[in-house]
Coordinates of C-alpha atoms and ligand atoms in Angstrom, one line a residue:
M8 CA 20.1 -1.0 -11.3
P9 CA 18.9 2.2 -13.1
I10 CA 16.1 4.1 -11.4
D11 CA 14.8 5.7 -14.6
R12 CA 11.6 3.9 -15.3
E13 CA 8.6 4.7 -13.1
T14 CA 6.0 2.2 -14.3
E15 CA 8.0 -1.0 -14.4
P16 CA 10.2 -2.5 -11.7
A17 CA 13.8 -3.0 -12.7
A18 CA 14.5 -6.4 -14.2
L19 CA 15.9 -9.1 -11.9
P20 CA 19.6 -9.8 -12.2
E21 CA 20.6 -12.9 -14.1
S22 CA 22.4 -14.5 -11.1
V23 CA 22.0 -14.2 -7.4
L24 CA 24.1 -11.3 -6.1
D25 CA 26.9 -12.1 -3.7
G26 CA 25.7 -11.4 -0.2
G27 CA 22.1 -11.4 -1.2
A28 CA 19.9 -8.9 -2.8
T29 CA 18.6 -5.5 -1.6
A30 CA 15.4 -3.8 -2.8
V31 CA 13.8 -0.5 -2.1
A32 CA 10.0 0.1 -2.4
H33 CA 7.8 3.1 -1.5
P34 CA 4.4 3.1 0.2
N35 CA 1.3 3.9 -1.9
I36 CA -2.0 5.6 -1.0
A37 CA -5.2 4.2 -2.4
L38 CA -7.5 6.7 -4.1
I39 CA -9.9 3.9 -4.7
K40 CA -9.7 1.6 -1.6
Y41 CA -9.2 -2.1 -1.2
W42 CA -11.2 -3.4 1.8
G43 CA -12.2 -7.0 2.1
K44 CA -10.9 -10.4 0.9
L45 CA -12.3 -13.1 -1.2
D46 CA -9.7 -15.5 0.1
E47 CA -7.7 -14.8 3.3
R48 CA -5.0 -17.5 2.7
L49 CA -4.2 -16.3 -0.8
V50 CA -4.8 -12.6 0.1
I51 CA -7.2 -11.9 -2.7
P52 CA -9.1 -8.6 -2.6
C53 CA -12.9 -8.5 -3.2
V54 CA -12.7 -5.1 -4.9
D55 CA -10.5 -3.3 -7.5
S56 CA -8.3 -0.6 -6.1
L57 CA -6.2 2.3 -7.5
S58 CA -3.3 4.1 -5.8
M59 CA -0.5 6.5 -6.1
T60 CA 3.0 5.4 -5.1
L61 CA 4.8 8.0 -3.1
D62 CA 8.3 9.4 -3.3
I63 CA 8.9 9.4 0.5
L64 CA 9.1 6.9 3.4
P65 CA 10.8 4.0 1.5
T66 CA 11.4 0.5 2.9
T67 CA 14.8 -1.1 2.2
T68 CA 15.0 -4.8 2.5
T69 CA 18.0 -7.2 2.1
V70 CA 17.6 -10.9 1.8
R71 CA 20.7 -13.1 2.2
L72 CA 20.6 -16.9 1.9
T73 CA 22.0 -18.6 5.0
P74 CA 22.4 -22.3 4.1
A75 CA 24.2 -23.2 7.3
V76 CA 21.4 -21.9 9.5
R77 CA 18.2 -23.8 10.4
D78 CA 15.7 -21.0 10.7
D79 CA 15.0 -17.7 8.9
T80 CA 16.2 -14.7 10.8
V81 CA 14.2 -11.5 10.5
T82 CA 15.4 -8.0 11.6
L83 CA 13.0 -5.1 11.5
D84 CA 14.5 -1.7 12.0
G85 CA 17.6 -3.2 13.7
K86 CA 15.6 -5.4 16.1
P87 CA 14.7 -9.1 15.8
A88 CA 11.1 -9.4 14.6
T89 CA 8.7 -11.4 16.7
G90 CA 5.2 -12.8 16.7
E91 CA 2.9 -12.2 13.8
Q92 CA 5.3 -9.9 12.0
R93 CA 8.0 -12.6 11.9
Q94 CA 5.5 -15.2 11.0
R95 CA 4.2 -13.2 8.0
I96 CA 7.7 -12.7 6.7
T97 CA 8.8 -16.4 7.1
A98 CA 5.5 -17.6 5.5
F99 CA 6.3 -15.3 2.6
L100 CA 9.8 -16.6 2.2
E101 CA 8.3 -20.1 2.1
L102 CA 6.3 -19.0 -1.0
I103 CA 9.5 -17.8 -2.7
R104 CA 11.3 -21.1 -1.8
E105 CA 8.5 -23.1 -3.3
M106 CA 8.7 -21.0 -6.5
A107 CA 12.5 -21.5 -6.5
G108 CA 12.5 -25.2 -5.6
R109 CA 15.1 -24.4 -2.9
S110 CA 15.2 -24.9 0.8
E111 CA 17.9 -22.7 2.2
R112 CA 16.8 -20.4 5.0
A113 CA 17.4 -16.7 4.7
A114 CA 18.3 -13.6 6.8
V115 CA 16.0 -10.7 6.2
D116 CA 16.9 -7.2 7.2
T117 CA 14.2 -4.5 6.7
R118 CA 14.4 -0.8 7.4
N119 CA 11.3 1.3 7.3
T120 CA 11.1 5.1 7.3
V121 CA 7.3 4.8 7.7
P122 CA 6.0 4.0 11.2
T123 CA 5.0 0.3 11.1
G124 CA 1.3 -0.5 11.5
A125 CA 0.1 3.1 11.7
G126 CA -2.1 3.0 8.6
L127 CA 0.7 4.5 6.5
A128 CA 1.2 1.6 4.3
S129 CA 4.3 0.1 5.8
S130 CA 3.1 -3.4 4.7
A131 CA 2.7 -2.2 1.1
S132 CA 6.3 -1.0 0.8
G133 CA 7.5 -3.8 3.0
F134 CA 6.1 -6.7 1.0
A135 CA 6.9 -5.1 -2.3
A136 CA 10.6 -4.8 -1.3
L137 CA 10.6 -8.3 0.2
A138 CA 9.1 -9.8 -2.9
L139 CA 11.7 -8.2 -5.1
A140 CA 14.7 -8.8 -2.9
G141 CA 13.6 -12.3 -2.0
A142 CA 12.9 -13.4 -5.6
A143 CA 16.4 -12.0 -6.6
A144 CA 18.2 -13.7 -3.7
Y145 CA 16.6 -17.1 -4.5
G146 CA 17.1 -16.6 -8.3
V147 CA 13.4 -16.6 -9.3
G148 CA 12.9 -14.5 -12.4
L149 CA 9.5 -12.8 -12.4
D150 CA 7.9 -10.4 -14.8
P151 CA 6.2 -7.3 -13.2
T152 CA 2.8 -9.0 -13.2
A153 CA 4.1 -12.1 -11.4
L154 CA 6.1 -10.0 -9.0
S155 CA 3.0 -8.0 -8.2
R156 CA 1.0 -11.2 -7.6
L157 CA 3.7 -12.4 -5.3
A158 CA 3.8 -9.2 -3.3
R159 CA 0.0 -9.4 -3.0
R160 CA 0.4 -12.7 -1.0
G161 CA 2.2 -10.6 1.7
S162 CA -0.3 -7.7 1.7
A163 CA -2.7 -6.9 -1.1
S164 CA -1.8 -3.2 -1.2
A165 CA 1.9 -4.3 -1.7
S166 CA 0.9 -5.5 -5.2
R167 CA 0.5 -1.8 -6.2
S168 CA 3.9 -0.6 -4.7
V169 CA 5.7 -2.8 -7.3
F170 CA 4.8 0.0 -9.7
G171 CA 5.5 3.7 -9.6
G172 CA 3.0 6.5 -10.3
F173 CA -0.5 5.2 -10.4
A174 CA -1.5 1.5 -10.3
V175 CA -4.7 -0.5 -10.3
C176 CA -5.0 -3.8 -8.5
H177 CA -7.6 -6.2 -9.9
A178 CA -10.0 -7.9 -7.6
G179 CA -9.9 -11.7 -7.7
R180 CA -12.3 -13.7 -9.8
G181 CA -13.1 -17.4 -9.3
I182 CA -11.5 -19.6 -6.6
G183 CA -8.2 -21.1 -5.7
A184 CA -5.4 -20.9 -8.4
T185 CA -7.8 -19.1 -10.8
A186 CA -8.4 -16.4 -8.3
D187 CA -4.7 -16.1 -7.5
L188 CA -3.8 -15.6 -11.2
S189 CA -6.6 -13.1 -11.7
S190 CA -5.5 -10.6 -9.0
Y191 CA -2.4 -8.4 -9.6
A192 CA -1.6 -4.8 -10.1
E193 CA -0.6 -3.0 -13.2
P194 CA 0.4 0.6 -14.0
V195 CA -2.2 3.2 -15.0
S196 CA -0.5 5.6 -17.5
V197 CA -1.1 9.2 -16.5
P198 CA 2.3 10.8 -17.2
D199 CA 1.3 14.4 -16.7
F200 CA -0.7 14.1 -13.5
D201 CA 1.6 14.9 -10.5
P202 CA -0.4 16.1 -7.5
A203 CA 0.8 16.7 -4.0
L204 CA -0.3 14.5 -1.1
V205 CA 0.0 16.1 2.3
I206 CA 0.1 13.5 5.0
A207 CA -1.3 14.8 8.3
L208 CA 0.2 12.6 10.9
V209 CA -2.2 12.9 13.9
N210 CA -1.0 9.7 15.6
A211 CA 2.0 7.6 14.5
G212 CA 1.4 4.8 17.0
P213 CA 0.3 1.3 15.9
K214 CA -3.4 0.8 15.1
T215 CA -5.7 -0.7 17.7
V216 CA -7.3 -3.2 15.3
S217 CA -5.2 -4.7 12.5
S218 CA -6.6 -4.0 9.0
R219 CA -6.7 -7.7 8.4
A220 CA -9.1 -8.3 11.4
A221 CA -11.0 -5.2 10.7
M222 CA -11.7 -6.0 7.0
R223 CA -12.8 -9.5 8.0
R224 CA -15.3 -8.2 10.5
T225 CA -16.6 -5.6 8.0
V226 CA -17.2 -8.2 5.2
E227 CA -18.8 -10.6 7.6
T228 CA -21.1 -8.2 9.6
S229 CA -21.5 -4.8 7.9
P230 CA -24.8 -4.3 6.1
L231 CA -23.2 -1.5 4.2
Y232 CA -20.3 -3.4 2.8
K233 CA -21.9 -4.8 -0.4
A234 CA -23.3 -1.4 -1.3
W235 CA -19.9 0.2 -1.0
A236 CA -18.2 -2.5 -3.0
I237 CA -20.8 -2.0 -5.8
S238 CA -20.4 1.8 -5.8
G239 CA -16.6 1.3 -5.9
K240 CA -17.0 0.0 -9.4
A241 CA -18.4 3.3 -10.6
D242 CA -15.9 5.2 -8.5
L243 CA -13.1 3.3 -10.4
T244 CA -14.5 4.1 -13.8
D245 CA -15.0 7.8 -12.8
M246 CA -11.5 7.9 -11.3
R247 CA -9.8 6.5 -14.5
A248 CA -11.6 9.2 -16.5
A249 CA -10.7 12.0 -14.1
L250 CA -7.0 10.9 -14.0
S251 CA -6.8 10.8 -17.8
R252 CA -8.2 14.4 -17.9
G253 CA -5.6 15.4 -15.2
D254 CA -8.6 16.7 -13.3
L255 CA -7.4 17.1 -9.7
E256 CA -10.9 18.2 -8.4
G257 CA -12.5 15.2 -10.0
V258 CA -9.8 12.8 -8.7
G259 CA -10.1 14.3 -5.2
E260 CA -13.9 14.2 -5.0
I261 CA -14.0 10.6 -6.0
A262 CA -11.1 9.6 -3.7
E263 CA -12.8 11.3 -0.8
R264 CA -16.2 9.8 -1.3
N265 CA -14.7 6.3 -1.8
A266 CA -12.7 6.6 1.5
L267 CA -15.6 8.0 3.5
G268 CA -17.8 5.2 2.2
M269 CA -15.1 2.6 3.3
H270 CA -15.1 4.1 6.8
A271 CA -18.9 4.1 6.8
T272 CA -18.9 0.3 6.1
M273 CA -16.5 -0.2 9.1
L274 CA -18.7 2.0 11.4
A275 CA -21.6 -0.2 10.5
A276 CA -19.7 -3.4 11.4
R277 CA -20.7 -5.3 14.5
P278 CA -19.0 -4.4 16.7
A279 CA -18.0 -1.1 14.9
V280 CA -14.4 -0.6 13.7
R281 CA -13.6 3.1 14.2
Y282 CA -10.2 4.3 13.1
L283 CA -11.2 8.0 12.8
S284 CA -10.3 10.0 16.0
P285 CA -11.4 13.5 17.0
A286 CA -8.1 14.7 15.5
T287 CA -9.0 13.0 12.2
L288 CA -12.3 14.9 12.2
A289 CA -10.6 18.2 13.0
V290 CA -8.4 17.7 9.9
L291 CA -11.4 16.8 7.8
D292 CA -13.1 20.0 8.9
S293 CA -10.0 22.0 8.0
V294 CA -10.0 20.4 4.5
L295 CA -13.7 21.4 4.0
Q296 CA -12.7 24.9 5.1
L297 CA -9.8 25.0 2.6
R298 CA -12.3 24.1 -0.1
A299 CA -14.7 26.8 1.1
D300 CA -11.8 29.2 0.8
G301 CA -11.2 28.2 -2.8
V302 CA -8.3 25.7 -2.3
P303 CA -8.9 22.4 -4.0
A304 CA -8.0 19.9 -1.3
Y305 CA -9.5 16.4 -0.7
A306 CA -9.0 13.9 2.0
T307 CA -8.5 10.1 2.2
M308 CA -7.9 7.9 5.2
D309 CA -6.8 4.3 5.6
A310 CA -6.8 1.9 8.5
G311 CA -5.7 4.5 11.0
P312 CA -6.5 8.1 12.2
N313 CA -4.0 9.8 9.8
V314 CA -5.4 11.9 6.9
K315 CA -3.8 12.3 3.5
V316 CA -4.8 15.4 1.6
L317 CA -4.6 15.6 -2.2
C318 CA -3.9 19.0 -3.6
H319 CA -2.0 21.0 -6.2
H320 CA 1.8 21.4 -5.4
A321 CA 1.3 25.2 -5.4
D322 CA -1.1 24.8 -2.4
A323 CA 0.8 22.1 -0.5
A324 CA 2.5 24.5 2.0
R325 CA -0.9 26.2 2.8
V326 CA -2.6 22.8 3.2
A327 CA 0.2 21.6 5.5
D328 CA -0.1 24.8 7.6
T329 CA -3.9 24.5 7.8
V330 CA -3.9 20.9 9.0
R331 CA -1.2 21.8 11.6
D332 CA -3.3 24.7 12.8
A333 CA -6.3 22.4 13.1
V334 CA -4.5 19.9 15.2
P335 CA -1.4 21.4 16.9
A336 CA 0.1 18.0 17.8
C337 CA -0.1 17.0 14.1
S338 CA 2.9 16.9 11.8
A339 CA 2.5 17.2 8.0
I340 CA 4.8 15.8 5.3
T341 CA 4.3 16.3 1.6
A342 CA 4.7 13.6 -1.0
R343 CA 4.4 13.4 -4.7
R344 CA 4.3 10.5 -7.1
G345 CA 7.2 8.2 -6.7
P346 CA 9.0 5.2 -8.3
G347 CA 8.3 1.5 -8.4
A348 CA 10.2 -1.1 -6.4
R349 CA 13.8 -1.6 -7.6
L350 CA 16.9 -3.5 -6.7
V351 CA 19.9 -1.6 -5.4
T352 CA 23.5 -2.4 -5.5
G353 CA 26.8 -1.0 -4.2
A354 CA 26.9 2.0 -2.0
E355 CA 23.1 2.5 -2.1
R356 CA 22.7 -0.6 0.0
Ligands
DP6_403 C1 -7.3 0.7 4.0 O1 -3.0 -4.3 2.2 O2 -2.6 -3.6 4.6 O3 -5.0 0.8 3.3 O4 -4.0 -7.4 2.4 O5 -4.6 -7.7 4.8 O6 -2.3 -7.0 4.3 P1 -3.8 -6.9 3.9 O7 -4.2 -5.4 4.0 P2 -3.5 -4.1 3.6 O8 -4.8 -3.2 3.6 C2 -4.9 -1.9 3.0 C3 -6.2 -1.3 3.2 C4 -6.3 0.2 3.0 C5 -6.8 0.5 1.6 C6 -5.8 0.3 0.5 O9 -4.6 0.5 0.6 O10 -6.3 0.0 -0.6

């Protein structure tokens, strides 16, 4: 499959590939965050979100049909998946089988370059790749919107990794099938905006509370949640305008306030959900210092202690050095905007 289009995933092949299908997808980082679900079973977000797909840390997933085998087999980074991870993947395959009207089991092999469960969006790249490879292996033809909707059923953030560059995921409206149809991602066209995102990895271990459990607790108990969800609407409008102006300072300020607001809603949950560690705060201080020194740099954090710093490419090396100085155990990697999910063939597999 060609890799030349950023905003649309490559078309599905006309027939199932021999030996299954392999897809590659990249993580995305939300500049306007999704936090909270309208419907947990259908994985429907309460709020709109907007992200940048990265050009690093891809997930590669192969799905092969195994008609002679009774159960799905799932391998994650070379090891058999167990527990909730396995269950989420087999439940997702079940959705694809329903769409295909087929019952054969499958073997799934997933390789991540992003640490799983560390708030670095492994579920976004993972379910985007699984949706594309799974749909191809079972011969289900989906347009980009339908593929994004399917990926959302695995993890709402995965709906955005179907697309490259910038993408917006629409919150659900209504209930049941209506809500399911209403929530999907689509590309936001900002061809000339290409910032750097320095990922300050202060802790690559798995998170202490899953984002799923944390967002449920936040929606159910945080008195700040509603206010944040409402202010997020204005953040999204302002973000679209800043993106279309190519205004890095504007984009960064809005992303930072939206992310801090999301963490404030979690801190006000009962009991509190706190992903931010002392190392996170040290990185945030260093970002403030960079700005005081005249370097436009803005932070965003997800369901984990790691910090992603948005800046100009020309400043990325200085930003990376600064965060490493602030937290000596921290490593920093720099990303830029990356491609959407795509099928791969031949040697690339
Ligand atoms: C903080 O998409 O991982 O990264 O839909 O429950 O699988 P589920 O959650 P997930 O949550 C991502 C939350 C976030 C913000 C974002 O990416 O928008």
